[in-house]
Short mmCIF file of C-alpha atoms in Angstrom, two decimals:
data_model
loop_
_atom_site.label_atom_id
_atom_site.label_comp_id
_atom_site.label_asym_id
_atom_site.label_seq_id
_atom_site.Cartn_x
_atom_site.Cartn_y
_atom_site.Cartn_z
CA MET A 1172 -32.11 17.96 -3.78
CA MET A 1173 -32.77 14.60 -3.56
CA GLN A 1174 -29.85 14.03 -5.47
CA LEU A 1175 -27.87 16.67 -3.69
CA GLN A 1176 -27.86 14.30 -0.60
CA GLU A 1177 -28.03 10.91 -1.85
CA HIS A 1178 -24.32 11.97 -3.39
CA VAL A 1179 -23.59 13.23 0.32
CA LEU A 1180 -24.74 10.34 2.35
CA GLU A 1181 -22.53 8.56 0.17
CA ALA A 1182 -19.24 9.85 0.88
CA GLU A 1183 -19.68 10.01 4.18
CA PRO A 1184 -17.00 8.48 5.86
CA LEU A 1185 -16.45 5.40 7.62
CA HIS A 1186 -14.62 4.81 10.43
CA MET A 1187 -13.92 3.22 14.01
CA PHE A 1188 -12.89 3.27 17.26
CA SER A 1189 -10.29 -0.07 17.04
CA ILE A 1190 -10.44 -3.19 14.96
CA THR A 1191 -9.36 -6.31 16.22
CA LEU A 1192 -7.35 -9.19 14.20
CA ILE A 1193 -7.43 -12.73 14.61
CA ILE A 1194 -4.19 -14.55 13.00
CA ASN A 1195 -4.64 -17.69 15.48
CA GLN A 1196 -7.49 -19.52 17.26
CA ARG A 1197 -4.14 -21.39 19.82
CA CYS A 1198 -3.06 -20.53 22.58
CA SER A 1199 -0.11 -20.93 25.24
CA LEU A 1200 -2.13 -20.40 28.33
CA LYS A 1201 -6.01 -22.49 29.00
CA CYS A 1202 -7.98 -19.67 31.11
CA LYS A 1203 -11.09 -20.87 32.22
CA CYS A 1204 -12.68 -17.78 31.41
CA CYS A 1205 -10.92 -17.30 28.36
CA THR A 1206 -13.47 -14.31 26.20
CA SER A 1207 -12.72 -15.85 22.75
CA TYR A 1208 -13.51 -19.27 23.86
CA MET A 1209 -9.96 -21.25 23.47
CA ASN A 1210 -10.47 -24.11 25.81
CA GLU A 1211 -13.30 -24.39 23.06
CA TYR A 1212 -11.82 -25.44 20.40
CA PRO A 1213 -11.28 -29.40 19.28
CA ILE A 1214 -7.39 -29.91 19.29
CA HIS A 1215 -7.30 -30.79 15.28
CA GLU A 1216 -8.74 -26.99 15.05
CA ARG A 1217 -5.94 -25.39 17.56
CA LYS A 1218 -4.51 -23.44 14.33
CA ASP A 1219 -2.91 -20.61 12.52
CA ILE A 1220 -4.98 -18.30 10.16
CA PRO A 1221 -2.89 -18.80 6.81
CA LEU A 1222 -0.61 -15.61 6.40
CA GLU A 1223 -1.76 -15.29 2.51
CA ARG A 1224 -5.85 -15.46 4.56
CA ILE A 1225 -4.61 -12.78 7.21
CA CYS A 1226 -3.13 -10.44 4.18
CA ASP A 1227 -5.69 -10.29 1.84
CA ASP A 1228 -8.25 -9.06 4.98
CA ILE A 1229 -5.92 -7.10 5.60
CA ASP A 1230 -6.70 -5.44 1.81
CA ARG A 1231 -10.05 -5.94 1.82
CA PHE A 1232 -10.68 -3.62 5.05
CA PHE A 1233 -8.75 -1.27 5.40
CA ASP A 1234 -9.17 -0.24 2.06
CA ALA A 1235 -12.87 -0.24 2.55
CA MET A 1236 -12.55 1.59 5.55
CA ASP A 1237 -11.49 6.04 5.74
CA SER A 1238 -9.80 4.97 9.34
CA VAL A 1239 -9.12 3.05 12.22
CA GLY A 1240 -7.74 3.84 15.55
CA THR A 1241 -6.40 0.74 16.89
CA VAL A 1242 -5.78 -1.97 15.52
CA THR A 1243 -5.16 -5.10 17.83
CA VAL A 1244 -3.57 -8.66 16.62
CA MET A 1245 -4.54 -11.04 18.22
CA GLY A 1246 -5.19 -14.99 18.85
CA GLY A 1247 -4.74 -17.18 21.05
CA GLU A 1248 -1.27 -15.99 21.12
CA PRO A 1249 -0.34 -14.26 18.29
CA PHE A 1250 3.58 -15.44 19.02
CA MET A 1251 2.44 -18.44 17.73
CA HIS A 1252 2.11 -17.59 14.47
CA PRO A 1253 5.77 -17.90 13.14
CA ASP A 1254 4.03 -15.27 9.81
CA LEU A 1255 3.60 -12.63 13.10
CA SER A 1256 6.45 -10.58 11.66
CA ALA A 1257 5.20 -10.57 7.82
CA ILE A 1258 1.50 -9.37 9.61
CA ILE A 1259 2.51 -6.68 10.75
CA LYS A 1260 5.14 -5.77 8.37
CA LYS A 1261 2.30 -6.11 5.82
CA LEU A 1262 -0.61 -3.67 8.44
CA LEU A 1263 2.36 -1.60 8.51
CA THR A 1264 2.44 -1.00 4.85
CA LYS A 1265 -1.50 1.14 6.01
CA ASN A 1266 -1.85 4.65 5.90
CA ASN A 1267 -5.48 4.73 7.52
CA PHE A 1268 -5.03 3.55 11.18
CA GLY A 1269 -3.73 5.14 14.28
CA ILE A 1270 -1.04 1.79 16.52
CA ILE A 1271 -1.31 -1.55 16.27
CA SER A 1272 -1.66 -3.34 19.56
CA ILE A 1273 0.09 -6.62 19.85
CA ALA A 1274 -1.62 -8.80 22.49
CA THR A 1275 0.25 -11.65 24.27
CA SER A 1276 -0.10 -13.06 27.93
CA GLY A 1277 3.96 -13.52 27.56
CA THR A 1278 4.30 -17.44 28.40
CA TYR A 1279 4.70 -18.30 24.40
CA PRO A 1280 8.96 -18.19 23.50
CA ILE A 1281 9.33 -14.96 21.07
CA LYS A 1282 12.04 -16.06 18.22
CA LYS A 1283 13.58 -13.51 17.23
CA GLU A 1284 12.60 -13.52 13.45
CA GLN A 1285 8.22 -12.29 14.95
CA LEU A 1286 10.21 -8.86 15.80
CA GLU A 1287 11.49 -7.81 12.41
CA GLY A 1288 9.33 -4.57 11.74
CA LEU A 1289 7.95 -3.88 14.96
CA GLU A 1290 10.71 -1.72 15.86
CA ASP A 1291 8.13 0.96 13.79
CA LYS A 1292 7.15 3.39 16.32
CA ARG A 1293 3.43 2.78 15.58
CA VAL A 1294 3.76 -1.04 16.72
CA ASN A 1295 3.55 -1.75 21.21
CA VAL A 1296 3.65 -5.23 21.78
CA SER A 1297 0.51 -5.31 24.99
CA PHE A 1298 1.59 -8.06 28.15
CA SER A 1299 -0.96 -9.20 30.33
CA ASN A 1300 0.32 -9.45 33.22
CA TYR A 1301 -1.01 -12.96 34.92
CA GLU A 1302 1.65 -13.81 37.02
CA HIS A 1303 -0.14 -14.39 40.20
CA ALA A 1304 -1.96 -17.56 37.91
CA ILE A 1305 1.17 -19.02 35.53
CA THR A 1306 4.16 -21.29 37.01
CA GLU A 1307 7.45 -20.20 37.65
CA ASN A 1308 8.02 -21.35 33.93
CA GLN A 1309 5.66 -19.30 32.41
CA LYS A 1310 6.48 -16.00 34.50
CA LYS A 1311 10.52 -16.40 34.12
CA MET A 1312 8.80 -17.03 30.67
CA MET A 1313 7.90 -13.47 30.20
CA TYR A 1314 10.84 -11.70 31.81
CA GLN A 1315 12.49 -12.87 29.21
CA ASN A 1316 10.29 -12.21 26.27
CA ILE A 1317 10.13 -8.33 27.85
CA GLU A 1318 13.86 -8.26 28.48
CA MET A 1319 14.22 -9.40 24.55
CA LEU A 1320 11.83 -6.95 23.33
CA LYS A 1321 13.50 -3.83 25.30
CA GLU A 1322 16.75 -4.76 23.53
CA ALA A 1323 15.28 -5.34 20.42
CA GLY A 1324 14.35 -1.02 21.34
CA ILE A 1325 10.45 -2.42 20.65
CA SER A 1326 7.31 -0.55 22.21
CA TYR A 1327 5.74 -2.54 24.98
CA THR A 1328 3.70 -2.32 27.77
CA VAL A 1329 2.53 -4.66 30.53
CA GLY A 1330 -1.11 -4.17 32.20
CA VAL A 1331 -1.46 -4.54 36.00
CA THR A 1332 -2.34 -6.66 37.87
CA ILE A 1333 -6.49 -7.34 37.85
CA PRO A 1334 -7.23 -9.50 40.42
CA GLU A 1335 -10.81 -11.05 38.67
CA TRP A 1336 -11.90 -11.32 35.70
CA SER A 1337 -15.91 -11.52 35.01
CA VAL A 1338 -17.10 -14.88 33.74
CA PRO A 1339 -18.10 -14.93 29.69
CA SER A 1340 -21.89 -15.83 28.36
CA THR A 1341 -22.71 -19.12 27.76
CA LEU A 1342 -22.83 -19.77 23.93
CA TYR A 1343 -26.07 -21.73 23.54
CA ASP A 1344 -29.36 -20.14 21.93
CA LEU A 1345 -31.27 -18.75 24.93
CA GLY A 1346 -34.78 -18.07 22.15
CA ASP A 1347 -34.64 -14.62 22.80
CA SER A 1348 -37.78 -12.39 20.70
CA GLU A 1349 -36.72 -10.09 18.02
CA GLU A 1350 -37.74 -6.97 21.03
CA VAL A 1351 -35.17 -8.88 22.94
CA MET A 1352 -32.14 -9.60 20.39
CA ILE A 1353 -32.31 -5.31 19.74
CA ALA A 1354 -32.46 -4.47 23.22
CA LYS A 1355 -29.80 -6.29 24.21
CA LYS A 1356 -27.14 -5.03 21.38
CA GLN A 1357 -28.64 -1.32 22.79
CA ARG A 1358 -27.81 -1.84 25.92
CA CYS A 1359 -24.56 -3.03 24.62
CA VAL A 1360 -21.05 -1.14 25.06
CA GLN A 1361 -19.51 -4.23 22.38
CA PRO A 1362 -20.27 -3.15 18.53
CA PRO A 1363 -18.54 -1.55 17.04
CA ARG A 1364 -15.85 -1.34 19.35
CA CYS A 1365 -14.89 -4.08 19.79
CA MET A 1366 -15.75 -6.09 16.08
CA GLN A 1367 -13.26 -8.47 15.25
CA VAL A 1368 -12.07 -9.41 11.30
CA LYS A 1369 -11.52 -13.02 11.20
CA ASN A 1370 -10.63 -15.56 8.33
CA GLY A 1371 -12.34 -13.65 5.41
CA LYS A 1372 -15.39 -12.05 7.65
CA LEU A 1373 -15.92 -8.91 9.70
CA HIS A 1374 -17.69 -10.12 13.27
CA PRO A 1375 -19.95 -8.59 15.98
CA CYS A 1376 -17.17 -8.97 19.27
CA ASP A 1377 -15.42 -12.11 20.42
CA PHE A 1378 -18.78 -13.13 20.91
CA GLY A 1379 -19.92 -13.38 17.50
CA THR A 1380 -16.93 -14.77 16.80
CA ALA A 1381 -16.60 -17.40 18.97
CA GLN A 1382 -20.00 -18.50 18.19
CA TYR A 1383 -18.92 -18.54 14.25
CA SER A 1384 -16.33 -19.86 14.69
CA LEU A 1385 -17.22 -23.30 17.21
CA ASN A 1386 -19.88 -23.40 15.09
CA ILE A 1387 -22.51 -22.99 17.66
CA GLY A 1388 -24.07 -19.54 15.77
CA THR A 1389 -22.64 -19.60 12.14
CA TYR A 1390 -25.48 -16.86 11.30
CA GLU A 1391 -25.28 -14.78 7.59
CA THR A 1392 -27.11 -11.80 8.93
CA ASP A 1393 -23.37 -12.07 12.36
CA TYR A 1394 -20.49 -11.17 9.73
CA VAL A 1395 -19.43 -9.22 6.31
CA ASP A 1396 -18.21 -11.25 3.80
CA ILE A 1397 -15.47 -9.87 3.29
CA GLU A 1398 -13.39 -12.40 1.30
CA HIS A 1399 -16.14 -11.93 -1.55
CA ILE A 1400 -16.89 -8.42 -1.69
CA ASP A 1401 -14.66 -6.79 -4.00
CA SER A 1402 -16.19 -3.65 -4.05
CA LYS A 1403 -14.51 -1.26 -1.74
CA GLU A 1404 -17.72 1.23 -2.38
CA GLU A 1405 -20.21 -2.35 -1.25
CA LEU A 1406 -17.20 -3.74 1.44
CA LYS A 1407 -17.86 0.10 3.08
CA GLU A 1408 -21.53 0.41 2.87
CA ALA A 1409 -21.87 -3.51 3.66
CA ILE A 1410 -19.92 -2.53 6.98
CA ARG A 1411 -21.41 0.15 7.41
CA ASN A 1412 -25.34 -2.05 7.21
CA PHE A 1413 -23.26 -4.18 9.81
CA ILE A 1414 -22.77 -1.88 12.49
CA ASP A 1415 -26.53 -0.17 12.13
CA GLN A 1416 -27.63 -3.34 12.53
CA PRO A 1417 -30.68 -3.49 14.63
CA TYR A 1418 -29.42 -6.72 16.66
CA TYR A 1419 -27.25 -9.23 15.48
CA ARG A 1420 -29.18 -13.62 16.17
CA VAL A 1421 -25.83 -14.53 18.34
CA CYS A 1422 -27.54 -11.32 20.13
CA GLY A 1423 -30.36 -14.04 21.27
CA HIS A 1424 -27.24 -16.81 22.63
CA CYS A 1425 -25.21 -13.80 25.20
CA THR A 1426 -26.68 -13.70 28.64
CA GLY A 1427 -24.03 -11.28 29.27
CA ALA A 1428 -21.39 -11.45 32.52
CA GLN A 1429 -21.91 -14.16 34.77
CA GLY A 1430 -20.54 -13.67 37.88
CA LEU A 1431 -16.35 -13.12 39.01
CA THR A 1432 -14.02 -15.40 38.99
CA SER A 1433 -12.22 -16.21 42.27
CA LYS A 1434 -9.60 -15.18 40.16
CA ALA A 1435 -7.95 -13.45 36.08
CA ALA A 1436 -7.22 -15.85 34.07
CA GLU A 1437 -7.78 -18.50 36.18
CA GLN A 1438 -6.94 -21.94 34.54
CA GLY A 1439 -8.99 -24.55 34.19
CA TYR A 1440 -11.89 -25.61 31.95
CA MET A 1441 -15.46 -24.43 32.50
CA ASP A 1442 -18.26 -25.90 29.63
CA PHE A 1443 -19.94 -22.14 28.20
CA LYS A 1444 -21.29 -24.67 25.95
CA LYS A 1445 -24.37 -25.01 28.54
CA PRO A 1446 -25.57 -23.30 31.68
CA ILE A 1447 -22.90 -22.40 34.48
CA SER A 1448 -23.07 -23.33 38.36
CA LEU A 1449 -20.79 -20.64 39.96
#
């Protein structure tokens, strides 16, 4: 009976409601309260993740999963990645997810070759609506990009205008106890809905991804090393255990929302490496 129970547990499917695939860390905007903390990257770190690395991550992650609902492809600004079309085509070789949502501000010129493969019925380009916060030239670019997708027969949506954003957490270590970090994760609405694959690793959320990528919180307990786990079964078990962890060490950095901005997508800079003065 014990052996039968163990076999059932081992065969239990692994599903995720959504996963985000991060393909670069550079953007066409400078949103003051970006939840991906794009403004914190030094100039020499504002770059694209190599196509080969992304394709390997796609193979390893999706081959270990039973199903995923939505795959969000984002950066930064995904259309700044010259290999976006190849990335989408690679994703479309996998049959165990529902839809691909490419998250864009629409403010960077889309190249015609980047649209190859995007006409697939599983792909949607999701434009954020930042008209109230961007320049007239950027608005014009957004309209041109929307028209290009329309003419190409590619599915797209334009988001509703949001008047304000939450100010994201600061990044520094708060020195929380283990009990506090456990309580934070229990209250958090993000994992596992907001897990992110980036550059060979699975992170718990955009906050955890930023912590690692900015070399602020590079805790080994806070990611799954997709790149170095070759067995599908071992990777599946590692992901399952990662989801079920009582807390992530970066929970001890997270303060949650820090109030509201004067307007969504407000352009500018705020130093998240120190306490915020609103």
